[in-house]
Short mmCIF file of C-alpha atoms in Angstrom, two decimals:
data_model
loop_
_atom_site.label_atom_id
_atom_site.label_comp_id
_atom_site.label_asym_id
_atom_site.label_seq_id
_atom_site.Cartn_x
_atom_site.Cartn_y
_atom_site.Cartn_z
CA MET Z 55 -10.14 111.44 -63.29
CA PHE Z 56 -8.15 114.53 -64.25
CA GLU Z 57 -7.45 115.79 -60.74
CA HIS Z 58 -3.74 116.04 -61.55
CA LEU Z 59 -4.34 118.84 -64.09
CA ALA Z 60 -3.30 122.26 -62.78
CA GLY Z 61 -3.68 124.25 -66.02
CA GLN Z 62 -2.58 124.55 -69.59
CA VAL Z 63 0.78 125.91 -70.54
CA GLY Z 64 -0.16 126.44 -74.14
CA VAL Z 65 -0.91 125.07 -77.59
CA PHE Z 66 1.83 125.43 -80.20
CA ASP Z 67 2.52 124.31 -83.76
CA PHE Z 68 5.81 122.93 -85.00
CA ARG Z 69 7.18 121.98 -88.42
CA ALA Z 70 10.30 119.80 -88.45
CA ALA Z 71 13.18 120.24 -90.87
CA PRO Z 72 13.64 117.42 -93.49
CA GLY Z 73 15.70 114.60 -92.15
CA ARG Z 74 16.69 116.39 -88.94
CA TYR Z 75 17.42 114.58 -85.69
CA TYR Z 76 16.06 116.39 -82.61
CA ALA Z 77 18.18 115.53 -79.55
CA PRO Z 78 16.40 114.61 -76.31
CA ARG Z 79 14.47 117.57 -74.87
CA ALA Z 80 13.31 117.05 -71.26
CA VAL Z 81 9.65 117.51 -70.38
CA GLY Z 82 9.45 119.34 -67.05
CA GLU Z 83 8.75 117.53 -63.81
CA SER Z 84 5.39 119.33 -63.53
CA VAL Z 85 4.45 119.16 -67.22
CA GLU Z 86 2.61 116.62 -69.36
CA GLU Z 87 2.98 117.02 -73.14
CA ILE Z 88 1.02 115.56 -76.03
CA GLU Z 89 2.29 116.06 -79.58
CA VAL Z 90 -0.27 115.36 -82.32
CA VAL Z 91 1.08 114.82 -85.85
CA LEU Z 92 -1.01 116.50 -88.55
CA ALA Z 93 1.18 115.90 -91.62
CA GLY Z 94 4.37 114.13 -92.61
CA ARG Z 95 6.14 111.50 -90.58
CA GLY Z 96 8.63 111.13 -87.80
CA ARG Z 97 10.18 108.45 -85.56
CA PHE Z 98 9.72 109.21 -81.89
CA ARG Z 99 11.61 107.53 -79.05
CA MET Z 100 8.95 106.57 -76.50
CA ARG Z 101 8.98 104.87 -73.08
CA ASP Z 102 7.56 101.71 -74.68
CA GLY Z 103 9.89 101.69 -77.75
CA ASP Z 104 10.46 103.64 -80.90
CA ALA Z 105 7.29 104.71 -82.71
CA ASP Z 106 6.75 105.75 -86.33
CA ALA Z 107 4.10 108.45 -86.35
CA GLY Z 108 2.04 109.93 -89.16
CA PRO Z 109 -1.13 112.01 -89.53
CA GLY Z 110 -3.49 111.40 -86.61
CA SER Z 111 -0.80 110.02 -84.31
CA ALA Z 112 -0.69 111.32 -80.69
CA LEU Z 113 2.55 111.02 -78.65
CA TRP Z 114 2.12 111.25 -74.87
CA PHE Z 115 5.07 112.39 -72.72
CA LEU Z 116 4.76 112.20 -68.95
CA PRO Z 117 6.50 114.46 -66.46
CA GLY Z 118 10.26 113.98 -66.51
CA GLU Z 119 10.36 112.12 -69.85
CA ALA Z 120 12.28 113.34 -72.90
CA VAL Z 121 11.19 114.13 -76.45
CA GLU Z 122 13.59 112.69 -79.06
CA VAL Z 123 12.60 112.58 -82.77
CA TRP Z 124 13.97 111.75 -86.17
CA ALA Z 125 12.03 113.70 -88.89
CA ASP Z 126 11.44 111.95 -92.18
CA ALA Z 127 13.68 113.21 -94.93
CA ALA Z 128 11.04 113.29 -97.68
CA THR Z 129 7.94 114.28 -95.66
CA PRO Z 130 8.99 115.76 -92.28
CA TYR Z 131 6.29 115.84 -89.66
CA GLU Z 132 4.17 118.81 -88.62
CA CYS Z 133 2.46 118.71 -85.29
CA VAL Z 134 0.45 120.60 -82.68
CA VAL Z 135 1.89 120.41 -79.18
CA PHE Z 136 -0.38 120.56 -76.08
CA ARG Z 137 1.37 121.28 -72.79
CA PHE Z 138 -0.34 120.98 -69.41
CA ASN Z 139 0.81 121.85 -65.93
CA VAL Z 140 0.26 118.88 -63.63
CA SER Z 141 0.55 118.27 -59.90
CA ALA Z 142 1.30 114.54 -60.29
CA ARG Z 143 1.46 111.74 -62.78
CA PRO Z 144 -1.92 110.85 -64.31
CA ALA Z 145 -3.99 108.19 -62.58
CA VAL Z 146 -4.37 106.36 -65.94
CA VAL Z 147 -1.16 106.06 -68.01
CA LEU Z 148 -1.98 105.65 -71.68
CA PRO Z 149 0.33 104.16 -74.31
CA GLY Z 150 3.08 106.48 -75.54
CA LEU Z 151 1.66 106.27 -79.10
CA SER Z 152 -2.02 106.29 -79.99
CA ALA Z 153 -3.95 107.29 -83.10
CA TRP Z 154 -7.22 109.03 -83.89
CA ALA Z 155 -9.71 107.02 -85.80
CA ASP Z 156 -10.41 110.01 -88.09
CA PRO Z 157 -7.26 112.02 -89.09
CA VAL Z 158 -9.44 114.75 -90.64
CA GLU Z 159 -11.30 115.34 -87.34
CA CYS Z 160 -7.96 115.25 -85.55
CA ASP Z 161 -6.65 118.01 -87.80
CA ARG Z 162 -9.81 120.05 -87.31
CA PHE Z 163 -9.68 119.75 -83.50
CA CYS Z 164 -5.97 120.55 -83.20
CA ARG Z 165 -6.08 123.58 -85.50
CA GLY Z 166 -9.18 124.83 -83.75
CA ALA Z 167 -7.49 124.44 -80.33
CA LEU Z 168 -4.44 126.33 -81.64
CA ALA Z 169 -6.54 129.18 -82.97
CA LEU Z 170 -8.56 129.35 -79.75
CA PHE Z 171 -5.44 129.44 -77.64
CA ARG Z 172 -3.98 132.28 -79.71
CA SER Z 173 -7.16 134.24 -79.49
CA GLY Z 174 -7.06 134.27 -75.68
CA GLN Z 175 -10.82 133.72 -75.37
CA SER Z 176 -10.72 131.25 -72.46
CA THR Z 177 -8.90 130.69 -69.22
CA ALA Z 178 -6.09 128.15 -68.82
CA GLU Z 179 -8.33 126.00 -66.61
CA HIS Z 180 -10.97 125.71 -69.23
CA PHE Z 181 -8.48 125.02 -71.98
CA ALA Z 182 -6.76 122.34 -69.91
CA TRP Z 183 -9.89 120.41 -68.97
CA CYS Z 184 -11.58 120.40 -72.38
CA HIS Z 185 -8.48 119.84 -74.52
CA TYR Z 186 -7.08 117.10 -72.23
CA ALA Z 187 -10.47 115.34 -72.06
CA ARG Z 188 -10.76 115.17 -75.84
CA LEU Z 189 -7.16 113.93 -76.31
CA PHE Z 190 -7.64 111.38 -73.51
CA TRP Z 191 -10.93 110.16 -75.07
CA GLU Z 192 -9.31 109.55 -78.45
CA ALA Z 193 -6.37 107.69 -76.86
CA THR Z 194 -8.68 105.43 -74.85
CA GLU Z 195 -10.72 104.72 -77.94
CA PHE Z 196 -7.50 103.64 -79.63
CA VAL Z 197 -6.79 101.25 -76.82
CA ARG Z 198 -10.39 99.99 -76.89
CA ARG Z 199 -10.21 99.29 -80.63
CA GLY Z 200 -7.03 97.28 -80.17
CA ARG Z 201 -8.48 95.33 -77.26
CA ARG Z 202 -11.56 94.43 -79.16
CA ASP Z 203 -9.49 92.76 -81.86
CA ARG Z 204 -7.78 90.57 -79.21
CA MET Z 205 -10.79 89.86 -77.04
CA PRO Z 206 -12.06 86.34 -76.27
CA PRO Z 207 -15.18 85.72 -78.47
CA ALA Z 208 -17.49 85.75 -75.40
CA LEU Z 209 -16.22 89.10 -74.20
CA ARG Z 210 -16.42 90.52 -77.72
CA ARG Z 211 -20.10 89.51 -77.91
CA ALA Z 212 -20.74 91.14 -74.50
CA VAL Z 213 -18.97 94.39 -75.45
CA GLU Z 214 -20.78 94.67 -78.80
CA PHE Z 215 -24.08 93.97 -77.06
CA VAL Z 216 -23.68 96.64 -74.41
CA GLY Z 217 -22.33 99.02 -77.01
CA THR Z 218 -25.69 98.92 -78.83
CA GLU Z 219 -27.96 98.39 -75.83
CA ALA Z 220 -26.39 100.60 -73.15
CA ALA Z 221 -29.34 103.08 -73.33
CA THR Z 222 -31.81 100.30 -72.49
CA PRO Z 223 -32.42 98.66 -69.07
CA LEU Z 224 -29.66 96.11 -68.70
CA SER Z 225 -28.62 93.61 -66.05
CA VAL Z 226 -25.54 91.51 -65.66
CA ALA Z 227 -27.64 88.46 -66.34
CA ASP Z 228 -28.79 89.95 -69.71
CA ILE Z 229 -25.20 90.58 -70.78
CA ALA Z 230 -24.04 87.12 -69.62
CA ALA Z 231 -26.92 85.43 -71.52
CA HIS Z 232 -26.06 87.28 -74.70
CA ALA Z 233 -22.36 86.42 -74.33
CA GLY Z 234 -23.20 82.77 -73.63
CA VAL Z 235 -21.38 82.54 -70.33
CA SER Z 236 -22.26 82.42 -66.66
CA VAL Z 237 -22.46 85.58 -64.59
CA PRO Z 238 -19.29 84.74 -62.58
CA HIS Z 239 -17.41 84.09 -65.77
CA LEU Z 240 -18.56 87.40 -67.21
CA PHE Z 241 -17.28 89.22 -64.12
CA SER Z 242 -13.94 87.45 -64.57
CA LEU Z 243 -13.69 88.43 -68.26
CA PHE Z 244 -14.51 92.14 -67.63
CA ARG Z 245 -12.20 92.41 -64.61
CA ARG Z 246 -9.30 90.82 -66.46
CA GLU Z 247 -9.72 92.90 -69.60
CA PHE Z 248 -10.99 96.29 -68.26
CA GLY Z 249 -10.34 96.15 -64.55
CA VAL Z 250 -13.98 96.85 -63.64
CA ALA Z 251 -17.22 94.97 -63.19
CA PRO Z 252 -19.64 94.71 -66.14
CA MET Z 253 -22.11 97.33 -64.99
CA LYS Z 254 -19.31 99.85 -64.26
CA TYR Z 255 -18.20 99.36 -67.82
CA VAL Z 256 -21.82 99.95 -68.97
CA ASN Z 257 -22.07 103.10 -66.95
CA ARG Z 258 -18.89 104.47 -68.45
CA LEU Z 259 -20.45 104.05 -71.88
CA ARG Z 260 -23.60 105.78 -70.66
CA VAL Z 261 -21.69 108.73 -69.22
CA GLN Z 262 -19.59 109.03 -72.45
CA ARG Z 263 -22.86 109.27 -74.43
CA ALA Z 264 -24.23 111.83 -71.90
CA GLN Z 265 -21.04 113.94 -72.35
CA GLU Z 266 -21.68 113.95 -76.11
CA LEU Z 267 -25.26 115.03 -75.62
CA PHE Z 268 -24.29 117.83 -73.23
CA ARG Z 269 -21.67 119.08 -75.76
CA THR Z 270 -23.93 119.02 -78.79
CA GLY Z 271 -27.47 119.74 -77.47
CA ARG Z 272 -29.52 121.60 -74.93
CA ASP Z 273 -31.56 118.75 -73.39
CA SER Z 274 -31.97 118.96 -69.62
CA VAL Z 275 -30.19 116.57 -67.28
CA LYS Z 276 -33.48 114.76 -66.74
CA GLU Z 277 -33.91 114.27 -70.49
CA VAL Z 278 -30.32 113.15 -71.02
CA CYS Z 279 -30.35 110.62 -68.19
CA HIS Z 280 -33.33 108.86 -69.81
CA GLN Z 281 -31.68 108.87 -73.20
CA VAL Z 282 -28.55 107.18 -71.95
CA GLY Z 283 -30.16 104.50 -69.83
CA ILE Z 284 -29.97 105.82 -66.21
CA PRO Z 285 -33.56 107.17 -65.80
CA ASN Z 286 -33.18 108.24 -62.18
CA PRO Z 287 -31.68 111.74 -62.26
CA ARG Z 288 -30.15 111.38 -58.77
CA ASN Z 289 -28.42 108.13 -59.69
CA PHE Z 290 -27.34 109.55 -63.01
CA CYS Z 291 -25.74 112.58 -61.34
CA LYS Z 292 -23.99 110.36 -58.82
CA VAL Z 293 -22.53 108.11 -61.53
CA PHE Z 294 -21.53 111.12 -63.67
CA ARG Z 295 -19.73 112.81 -60.82
CA ARG Z 296 -17.94 109.59 -59.82
CA ILE Z 297 -16.55 109.15 -63.32
CA ASN Z 298 -15.87 112.86 -64.20
CA GLY Z 299 -15.22 114.47 -60.86
CA MET Z 300 -17.92 117.08 -61.47
CA SER Z 301 -21.68 117.31 -61.87
CA PRO Z 302 -23.40 117.33 -65.31
CA ARG Z 303 -24.19 121.05 -64.90
CA GLN Z 304 -20.50 121.84 -64.19
CA TYR Z 305 -19.45 119.75 -67.17
CA ARG Z 306 -21.82 121.56 -69.51
CA GLN Z 307 -20.77 124.98 -68.14
CA ARG Z 308 -17.06 124.27 -68.56
CA PHE Z 309 -17.50 123.03 -72.10
CA ALA Z 310 -19.67 126.04 -73.05
CA GLU Z 311 -17.13 128.49 -71.59
CA SER Z 312 -14.30 126.90 -73.52
CA ALA Z 313 -16.06 126.56 -76.82
CA GLY Z 314 -16.37 129.34 -79.30
CA PRO Z 315 -14.91 130.65 -82.56
CA GLY Z 316 -11.14 130.89 -82.72
CA SER Z 317 -8.94 133.15 -84.75
CA GLY Z 318 -5.91 132.24 -86.82
CA GLY Z 319 -2.39 133.23 -86.16
CA ARG Z 320 1.20 132.98 -87.36
CA ARG Z 321 2.75 129.60 -87.71
CA GLN Z 322 5.77 128.89 -85.56
CA GLY Z 323 8.54 127.17 -87.47
CA GLY Z 324 10.95 126.55 -84.59
CA ASP Z 325 11.30 124.00 -81.85
CA PRO Z 326 8.43 124.58 -79.37
CA SER Z 327 10.61 123.85 -76.37
#
């Protein structure tokens, strides 16, 4: 999914001046930039319209786009900026503005990433993959929360059902019965809303849960695959690799190499460009 990543340029912090307008600053043709607001407010000009951003907001700038901001006069924004080298535009283009469900966790993650980058404890490749994956996950969760509010009732019932039962043996017929629709209609609902068949959606949830288990525990691949609802290790590894572009062992190794205690550092008060 993240084949376009070629490395991480860096992680920087930035504090805007009260009421200042920041004229358009071009993002490089081979750079993707995500600015995450930790405090204060600012109005960002995005590809899908102007966006008022506060704590927990993430602003995604694709290669060749420009960063243009109006800082709030009373509470100017403070942010952490993630810059990635990329070889192409991302396969999945997320909304320009998204928001973390938990601003406190957002602050913890961003400050930890900043400290880790300053400490020089990991390679650019490891930084790029782990940081980008977490930012991408939070943005897709934001999209999913919004979609759920607008879903047809039958699809909402199906999504809530698989969200709680994904770790159990499930069939398309089970999901359709719980949603109260026919199997063909269920396929139509999932393809129209998510662009995938129902079981592919279920497997994405299972892999997301597996990623969490690999990050937070030491259970073997065989143990994890049973916990998430794909009891055959070979099938699990095949699904995991198709979604993540790497094996479960590679995923766990990359995360382990990129994790670790960070150190603090000076705060940069200027424009990170």
